[in-house]
CSV table of C-alpha atoms in Angstrom, one decimal:
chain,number,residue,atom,x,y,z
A,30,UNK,CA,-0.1,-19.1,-9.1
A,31,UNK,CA,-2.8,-18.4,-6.6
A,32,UNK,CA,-3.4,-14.6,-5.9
A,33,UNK,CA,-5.1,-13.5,-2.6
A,34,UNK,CA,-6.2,-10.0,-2.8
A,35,UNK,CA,-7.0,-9.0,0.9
A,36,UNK,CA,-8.9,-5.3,1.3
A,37,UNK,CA,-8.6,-3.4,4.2
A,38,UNK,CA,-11.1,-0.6,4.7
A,39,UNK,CA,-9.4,3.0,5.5
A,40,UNK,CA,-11.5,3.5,8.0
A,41,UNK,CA,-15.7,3.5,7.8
A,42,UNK,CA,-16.0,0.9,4.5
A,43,UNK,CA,-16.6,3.1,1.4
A,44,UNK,CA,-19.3,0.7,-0.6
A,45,UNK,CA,-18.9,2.6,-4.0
A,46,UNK,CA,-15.1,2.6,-4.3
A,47,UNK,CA,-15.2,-1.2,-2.8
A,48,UNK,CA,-17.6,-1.8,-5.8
A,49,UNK,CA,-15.1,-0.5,-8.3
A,50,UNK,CA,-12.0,-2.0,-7.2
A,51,UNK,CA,-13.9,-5.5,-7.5
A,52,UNK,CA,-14.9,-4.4,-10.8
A,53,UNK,CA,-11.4,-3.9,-11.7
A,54,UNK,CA,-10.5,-7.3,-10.1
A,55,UNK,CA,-13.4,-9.3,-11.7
A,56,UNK,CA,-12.6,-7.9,-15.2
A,57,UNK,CA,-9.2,-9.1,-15.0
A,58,UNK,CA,-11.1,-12.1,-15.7
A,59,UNK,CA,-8.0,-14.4,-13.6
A,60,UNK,CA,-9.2,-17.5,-12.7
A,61,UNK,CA,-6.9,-18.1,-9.8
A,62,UNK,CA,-7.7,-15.1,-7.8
A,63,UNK,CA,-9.3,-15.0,-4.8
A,64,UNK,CA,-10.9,-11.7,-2.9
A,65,UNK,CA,-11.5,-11.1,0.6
A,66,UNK,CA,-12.6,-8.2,2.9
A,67,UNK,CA,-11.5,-7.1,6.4
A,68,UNK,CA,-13.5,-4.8,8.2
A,69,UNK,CA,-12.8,-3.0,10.8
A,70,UNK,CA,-13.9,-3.7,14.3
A,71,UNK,CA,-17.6,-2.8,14.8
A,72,UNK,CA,-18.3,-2.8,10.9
A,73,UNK,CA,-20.7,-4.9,9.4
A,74,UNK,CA,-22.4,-5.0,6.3
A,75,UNK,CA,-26.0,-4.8,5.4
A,76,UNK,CA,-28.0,-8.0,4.1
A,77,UNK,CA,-27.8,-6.7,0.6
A,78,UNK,CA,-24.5,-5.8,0.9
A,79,UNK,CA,-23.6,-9.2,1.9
A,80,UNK,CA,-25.5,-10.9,-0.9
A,81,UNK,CA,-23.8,-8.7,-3.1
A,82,UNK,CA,-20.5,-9.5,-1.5
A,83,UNK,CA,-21.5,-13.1,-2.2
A,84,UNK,CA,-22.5,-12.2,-5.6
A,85,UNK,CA,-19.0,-11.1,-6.0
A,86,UNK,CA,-17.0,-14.6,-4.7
A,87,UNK,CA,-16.0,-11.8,-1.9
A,88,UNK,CA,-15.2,-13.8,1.5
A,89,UNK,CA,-15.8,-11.8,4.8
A,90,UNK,CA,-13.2,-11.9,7.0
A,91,UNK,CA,-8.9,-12.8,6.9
A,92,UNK,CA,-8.5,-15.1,4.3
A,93,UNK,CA,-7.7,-18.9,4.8
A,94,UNK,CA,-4.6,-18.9,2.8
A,95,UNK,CA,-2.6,-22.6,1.8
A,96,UNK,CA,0.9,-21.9,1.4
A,97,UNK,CA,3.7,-22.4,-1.1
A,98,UNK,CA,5.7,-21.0,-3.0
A,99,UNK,CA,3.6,-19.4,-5.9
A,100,UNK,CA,1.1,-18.2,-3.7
A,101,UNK,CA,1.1,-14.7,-3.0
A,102,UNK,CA,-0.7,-12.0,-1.0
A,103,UNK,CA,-1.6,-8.5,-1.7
A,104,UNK,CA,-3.3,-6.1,1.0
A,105,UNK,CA,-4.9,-2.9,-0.8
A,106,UNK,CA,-7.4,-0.4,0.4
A,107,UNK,CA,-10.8,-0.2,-1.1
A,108,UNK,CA,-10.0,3.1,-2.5
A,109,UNK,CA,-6.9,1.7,-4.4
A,110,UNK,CA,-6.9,1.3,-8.1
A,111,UNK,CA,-6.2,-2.4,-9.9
A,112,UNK,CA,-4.6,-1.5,-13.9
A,113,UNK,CA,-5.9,-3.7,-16.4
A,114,UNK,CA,-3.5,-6.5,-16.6
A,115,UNK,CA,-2.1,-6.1,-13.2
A,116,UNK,CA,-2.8,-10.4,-12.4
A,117,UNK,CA,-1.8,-11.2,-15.0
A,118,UNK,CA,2.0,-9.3,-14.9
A,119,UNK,CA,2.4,-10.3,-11.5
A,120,UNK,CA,1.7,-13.8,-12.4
A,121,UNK,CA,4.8,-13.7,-15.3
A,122,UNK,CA,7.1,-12.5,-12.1
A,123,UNK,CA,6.1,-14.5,-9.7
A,124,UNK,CA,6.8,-17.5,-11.9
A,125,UNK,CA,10.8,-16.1,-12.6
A,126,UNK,CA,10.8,-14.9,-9.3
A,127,UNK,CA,9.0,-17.2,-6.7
A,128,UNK,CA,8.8,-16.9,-2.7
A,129,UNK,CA,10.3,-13.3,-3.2
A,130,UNK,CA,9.2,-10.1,-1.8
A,131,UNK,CA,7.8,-8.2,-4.7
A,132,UNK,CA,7.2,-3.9,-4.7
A,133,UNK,CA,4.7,-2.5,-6.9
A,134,UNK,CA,5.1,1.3,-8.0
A,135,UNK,CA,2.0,2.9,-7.7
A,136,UNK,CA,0.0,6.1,-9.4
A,137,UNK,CA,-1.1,8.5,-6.9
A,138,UNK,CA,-4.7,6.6,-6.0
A,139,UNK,CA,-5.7,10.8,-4.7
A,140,UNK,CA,-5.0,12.5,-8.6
A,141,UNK,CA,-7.0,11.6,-11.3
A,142,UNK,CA,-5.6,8.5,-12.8
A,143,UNK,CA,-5.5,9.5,-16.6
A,144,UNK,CA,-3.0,12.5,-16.7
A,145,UNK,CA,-0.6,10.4,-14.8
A,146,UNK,CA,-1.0,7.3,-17.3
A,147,UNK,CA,-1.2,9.8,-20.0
A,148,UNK,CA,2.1,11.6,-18.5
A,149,UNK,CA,3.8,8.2,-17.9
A,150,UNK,CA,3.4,7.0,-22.0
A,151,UNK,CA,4.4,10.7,-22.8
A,152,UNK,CA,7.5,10.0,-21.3
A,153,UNK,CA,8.0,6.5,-23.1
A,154,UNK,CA,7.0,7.8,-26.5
A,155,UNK,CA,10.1,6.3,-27.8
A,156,UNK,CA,9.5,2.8,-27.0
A,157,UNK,CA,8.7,0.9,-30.4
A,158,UNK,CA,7.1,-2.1,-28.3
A,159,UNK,CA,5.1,0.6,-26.6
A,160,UNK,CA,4.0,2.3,-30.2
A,161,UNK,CA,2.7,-1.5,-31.3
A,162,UNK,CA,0.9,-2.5,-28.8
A,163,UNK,CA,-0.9,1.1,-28.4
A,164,UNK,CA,-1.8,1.2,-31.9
A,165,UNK,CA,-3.4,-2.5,-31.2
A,166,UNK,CA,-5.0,-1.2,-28.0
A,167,UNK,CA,-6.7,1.4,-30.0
A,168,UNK,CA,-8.4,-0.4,-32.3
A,169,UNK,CA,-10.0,-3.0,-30.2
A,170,UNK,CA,-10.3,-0.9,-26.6
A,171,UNK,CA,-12.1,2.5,-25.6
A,172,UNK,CA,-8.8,5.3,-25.3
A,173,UNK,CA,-8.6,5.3,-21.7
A,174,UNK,CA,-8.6,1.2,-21.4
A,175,UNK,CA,-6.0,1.3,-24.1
A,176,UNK,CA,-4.1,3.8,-22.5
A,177,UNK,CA,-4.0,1.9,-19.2
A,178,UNK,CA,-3.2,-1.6,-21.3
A,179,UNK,CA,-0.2,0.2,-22.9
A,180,UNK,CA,1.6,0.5,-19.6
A,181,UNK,CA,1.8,-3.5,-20.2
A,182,UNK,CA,3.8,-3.3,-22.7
A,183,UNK,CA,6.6,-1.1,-21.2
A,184,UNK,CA,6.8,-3.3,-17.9
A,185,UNK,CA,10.4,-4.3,-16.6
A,186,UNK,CA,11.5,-5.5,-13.2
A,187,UNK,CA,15.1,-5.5,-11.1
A,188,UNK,CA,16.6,-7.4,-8.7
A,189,UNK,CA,17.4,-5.2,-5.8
A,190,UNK,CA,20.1,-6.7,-2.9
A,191,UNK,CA,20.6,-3.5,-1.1
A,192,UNK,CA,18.3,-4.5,1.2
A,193,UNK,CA,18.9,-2.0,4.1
A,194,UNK,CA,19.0,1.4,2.0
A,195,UNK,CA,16.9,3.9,3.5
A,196,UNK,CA,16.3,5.7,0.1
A,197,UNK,CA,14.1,2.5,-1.1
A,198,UNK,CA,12.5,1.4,2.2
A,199,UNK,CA,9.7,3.5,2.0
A,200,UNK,CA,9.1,1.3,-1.6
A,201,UNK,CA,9.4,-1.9,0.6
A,202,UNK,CA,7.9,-1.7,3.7
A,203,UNK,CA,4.4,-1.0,3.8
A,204,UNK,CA,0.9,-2.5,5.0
A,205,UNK,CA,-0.7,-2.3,1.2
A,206,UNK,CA,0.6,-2.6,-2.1
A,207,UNK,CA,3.4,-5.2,-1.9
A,208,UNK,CA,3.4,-8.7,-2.9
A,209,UNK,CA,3.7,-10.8,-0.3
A,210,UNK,CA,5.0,-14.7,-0.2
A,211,UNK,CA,2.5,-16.5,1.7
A,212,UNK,CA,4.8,-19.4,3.1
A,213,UNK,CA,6.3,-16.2,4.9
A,214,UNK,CA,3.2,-15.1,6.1
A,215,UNK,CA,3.0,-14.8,9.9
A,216,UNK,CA,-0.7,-16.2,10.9
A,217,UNK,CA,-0.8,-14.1,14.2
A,218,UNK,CA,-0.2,-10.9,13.0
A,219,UNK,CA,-2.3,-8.5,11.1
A,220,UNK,CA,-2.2,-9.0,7.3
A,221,UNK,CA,-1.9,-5.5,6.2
A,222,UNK,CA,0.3,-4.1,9.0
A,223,UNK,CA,4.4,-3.2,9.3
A,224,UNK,CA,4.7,-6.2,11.8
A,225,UNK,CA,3.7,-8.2,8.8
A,226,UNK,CA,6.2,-6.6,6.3
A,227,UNK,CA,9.2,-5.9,8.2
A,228,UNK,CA,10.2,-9.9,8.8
A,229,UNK,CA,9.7,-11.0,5.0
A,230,UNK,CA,12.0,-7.9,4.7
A,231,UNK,CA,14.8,-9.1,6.8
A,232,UNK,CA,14.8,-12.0,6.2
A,233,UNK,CA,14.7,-11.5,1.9
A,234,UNK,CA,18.2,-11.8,0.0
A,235,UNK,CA,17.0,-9.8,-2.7
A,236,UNK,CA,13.6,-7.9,-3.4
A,237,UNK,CA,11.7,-7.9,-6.9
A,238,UNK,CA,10.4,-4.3,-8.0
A,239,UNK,CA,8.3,-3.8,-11.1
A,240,UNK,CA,9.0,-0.5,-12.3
A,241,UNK,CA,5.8,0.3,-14.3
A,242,UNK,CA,2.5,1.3,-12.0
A,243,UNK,CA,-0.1,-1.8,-12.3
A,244,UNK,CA,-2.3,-0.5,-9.3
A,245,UNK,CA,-2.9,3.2,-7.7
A,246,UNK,CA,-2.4,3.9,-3.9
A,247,UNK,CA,-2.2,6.7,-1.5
A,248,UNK,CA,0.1,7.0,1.1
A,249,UNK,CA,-1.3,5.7,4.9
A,250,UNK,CA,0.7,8.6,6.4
A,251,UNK,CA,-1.6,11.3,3.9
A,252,UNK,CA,-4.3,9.2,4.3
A,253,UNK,CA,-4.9,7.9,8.0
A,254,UNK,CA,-1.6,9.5,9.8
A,255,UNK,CA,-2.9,8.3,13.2
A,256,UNK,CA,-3.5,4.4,12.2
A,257,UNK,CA,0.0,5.1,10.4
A,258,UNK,CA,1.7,5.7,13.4
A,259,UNK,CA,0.6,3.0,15.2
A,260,UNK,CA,2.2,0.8,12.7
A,261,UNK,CA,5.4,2.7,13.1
A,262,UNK,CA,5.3,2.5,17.3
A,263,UNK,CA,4.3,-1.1,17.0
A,264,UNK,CA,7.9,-2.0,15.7
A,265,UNK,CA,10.1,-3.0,18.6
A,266,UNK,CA,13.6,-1.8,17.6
A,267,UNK,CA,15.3,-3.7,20.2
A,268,UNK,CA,14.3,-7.3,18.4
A,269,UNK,CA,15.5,-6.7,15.1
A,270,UNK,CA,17.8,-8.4,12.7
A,271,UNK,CA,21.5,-7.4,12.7
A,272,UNK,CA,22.0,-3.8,11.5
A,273,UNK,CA,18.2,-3.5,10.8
A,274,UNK,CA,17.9,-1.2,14.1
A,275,UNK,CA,19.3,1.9,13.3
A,276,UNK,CA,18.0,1.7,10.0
A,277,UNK,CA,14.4,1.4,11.2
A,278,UNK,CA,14.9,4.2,13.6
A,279,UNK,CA,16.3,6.4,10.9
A,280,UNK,CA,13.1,5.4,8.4
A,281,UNK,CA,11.0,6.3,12.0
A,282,UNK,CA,12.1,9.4,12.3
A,283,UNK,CA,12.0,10.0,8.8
A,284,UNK,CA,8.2,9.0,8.7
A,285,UNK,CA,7.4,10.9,12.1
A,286,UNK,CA,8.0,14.2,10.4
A,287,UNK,CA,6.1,13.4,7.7
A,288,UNK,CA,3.1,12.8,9.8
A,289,UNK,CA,3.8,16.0,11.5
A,290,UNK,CA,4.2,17.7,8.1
A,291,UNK,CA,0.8,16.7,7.0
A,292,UNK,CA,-1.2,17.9,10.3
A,293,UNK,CA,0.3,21.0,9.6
A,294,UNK,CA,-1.8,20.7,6.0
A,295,UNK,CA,-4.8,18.8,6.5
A,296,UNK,CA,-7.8,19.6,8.6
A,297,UNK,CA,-7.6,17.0,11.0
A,298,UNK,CA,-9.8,17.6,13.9
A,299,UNK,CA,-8.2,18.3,17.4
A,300,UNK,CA,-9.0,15.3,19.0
A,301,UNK,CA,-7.0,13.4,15.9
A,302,UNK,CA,-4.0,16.1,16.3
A,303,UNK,CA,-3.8,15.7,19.7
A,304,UNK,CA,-3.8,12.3,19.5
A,305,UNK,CA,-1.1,12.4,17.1
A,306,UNK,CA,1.0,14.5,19.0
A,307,UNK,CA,0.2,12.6,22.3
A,308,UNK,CA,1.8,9.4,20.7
A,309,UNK,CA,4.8,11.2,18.8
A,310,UNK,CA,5.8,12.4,22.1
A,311,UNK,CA,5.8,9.0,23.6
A,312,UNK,CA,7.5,7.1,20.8
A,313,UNK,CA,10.4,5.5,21.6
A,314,UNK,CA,12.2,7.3,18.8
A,315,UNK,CA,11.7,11.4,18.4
A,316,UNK,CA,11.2,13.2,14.9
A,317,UNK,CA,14.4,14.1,13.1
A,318,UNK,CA,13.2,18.3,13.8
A,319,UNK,CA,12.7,19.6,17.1
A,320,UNK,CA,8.9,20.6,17.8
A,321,UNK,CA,8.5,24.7,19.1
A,322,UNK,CA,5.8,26.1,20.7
A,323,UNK,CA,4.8,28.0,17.7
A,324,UNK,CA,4.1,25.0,15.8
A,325,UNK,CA,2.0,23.2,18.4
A,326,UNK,CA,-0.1,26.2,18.8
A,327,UNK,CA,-0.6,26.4,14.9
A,328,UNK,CA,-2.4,23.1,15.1
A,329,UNK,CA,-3.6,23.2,18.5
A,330,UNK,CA,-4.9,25.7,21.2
A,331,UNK,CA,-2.3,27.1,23.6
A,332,UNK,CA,-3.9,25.4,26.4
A,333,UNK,CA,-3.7,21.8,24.7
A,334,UNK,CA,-0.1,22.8,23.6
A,335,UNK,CA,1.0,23.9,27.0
A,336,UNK,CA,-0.2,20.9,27.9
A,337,UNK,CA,2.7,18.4,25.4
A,338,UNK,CA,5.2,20.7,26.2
A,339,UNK,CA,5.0,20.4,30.2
């Protein structure tokens, strides 16, 4: 059951987190996984870099990918987080479960990762299976590894058919951190994009979701809101599957505020916000809240403001 992991960069390639989610990936210590890197356009990496990339099995470039039906693809950022065990659980669904669409829930890649796995077995104290193999993690395992192993032993999976429900589609459809089946796999479209996603989506019967966190991720919309939104504007509502159109307008509009929501925040610079603006304003489908004045010139100056609302 062939893994590709495929890492796309945020922006400018971040060496040091790239070198510890390949760390994480190494140690797994799966045979049948293979690693590649994406840069972006422009990006290159040093001689030593390379050799260490080399060093590492890491191929340059989109990955040549042979297809079937236990062969699977998962986009992450190089400042996600892999979970000891992660391969290996995927493999066990895959092999139930295989050319489905699979979601992974995620820890918060932004927060420091052992409250939340701390917070997460305080909430499954209970669990005998999860006593045992904690108590056998302990003794063989440093307490934050074990910690992090004992999430294995609480992971469960559904079946999920209600496919267009707006309350899970944010789990579903997004550029990094699902499980893609590579015989759907589109070769002339970005890997890690929603023009990727959004066909295995429609055309799915059923989607797999493993309930217990194997990696950490941050959102694209808290993370790079402007490369976010192009994913969202890149979706041509008018050429999709029966009844998938107003749902994707409503998840849109849904995901439009929340980009405006997080300029309001963050200390983007203006170009950025007025770039942001510029193309929210032009989308084909308008945020669910009406923009004021008052809120463009909170992020902006009055002249660039005057400017969007004129």
């Amino acid at each position: 059951m062939p893994i590709y992991l495929n890492i796309v960069p945020q922006a400018q390639l971040d060496w040091a987190q790239l070198t510890t989610l390949v760390g994480e990936a190494n140690g797994q210590h799966v045979t049948d996984v293979s690693l590649s890197l994406q840069l972006p356009k422009g990006q290159a990496l040093t001689q030593a870099q390379q050799r260490q990339a080399a060093a590492w099995s890491l191929t340059i470039g989109r990955p040549t990918i042979t297809p079937s039906e236990q062969t699977y693809l998962i986009n992450l950022r190089e400042t996600d987080r892999l979970l000891p065990g992660a391969f290996k659980q995927w493999q066990q669904v895959i092999q139930q479960h295989p050319n489905r669409l699979i979601g992974l829930a995620a820890f918060d890649s932004g927060q420091p990762l052992a409250p939340q796995v701390q917070d997460y077995l305080d909430q499954h104290a209970d669990s005998r299976l999860h006593l045992t193999l904690q108590q056998l993690a302990d003794s063989k395992l440093t307490t934050t590894n074990a910690r992090q192993l004992a999430l294995w032993g609480l992971q469960n999976y559904s079946v999920q058919t209600n496919l267009q429900s707006l309350k899970y589609l944010d789990q579903r459809l997004r550029p990094t951190g699902l499980l893609l089946p590579s015989t759907q796999l589109s070769p002339n479209l970005p890997l890690a994009s929603l023009q990727q996603t959004l066909p295995i989506l429609q055309s799915a019967t059923e989607v797999i979701r493993l309930h217990v966190p194997t990696i950490a991720r941050q959102s694209w919309v808290v993370t790079t809101p402007l490369t976010w939104l192009t994913n969202l504007q890149a979706i041509d509502l008018d050429h999709l599957a029966l009844g998938w159109g107003p749902l994707i307008a409503q998840y849109q509009q849904h995901q439009l505020n929340q980009i405006l929501n997080v300029a309001g925040r963050q200390q983007l610079s203006k170009p950025v916000h007025l770039q942001l603006l510029t193309q929210i304003k032009q989308t084909q489908t308008p945020p669910i809240h009406r923009w004021s004045r008052l809120g463009l010139l909170r992020m902006l100056s009055p002249r660039v403001a005057h400017q969007l609302f004129y």
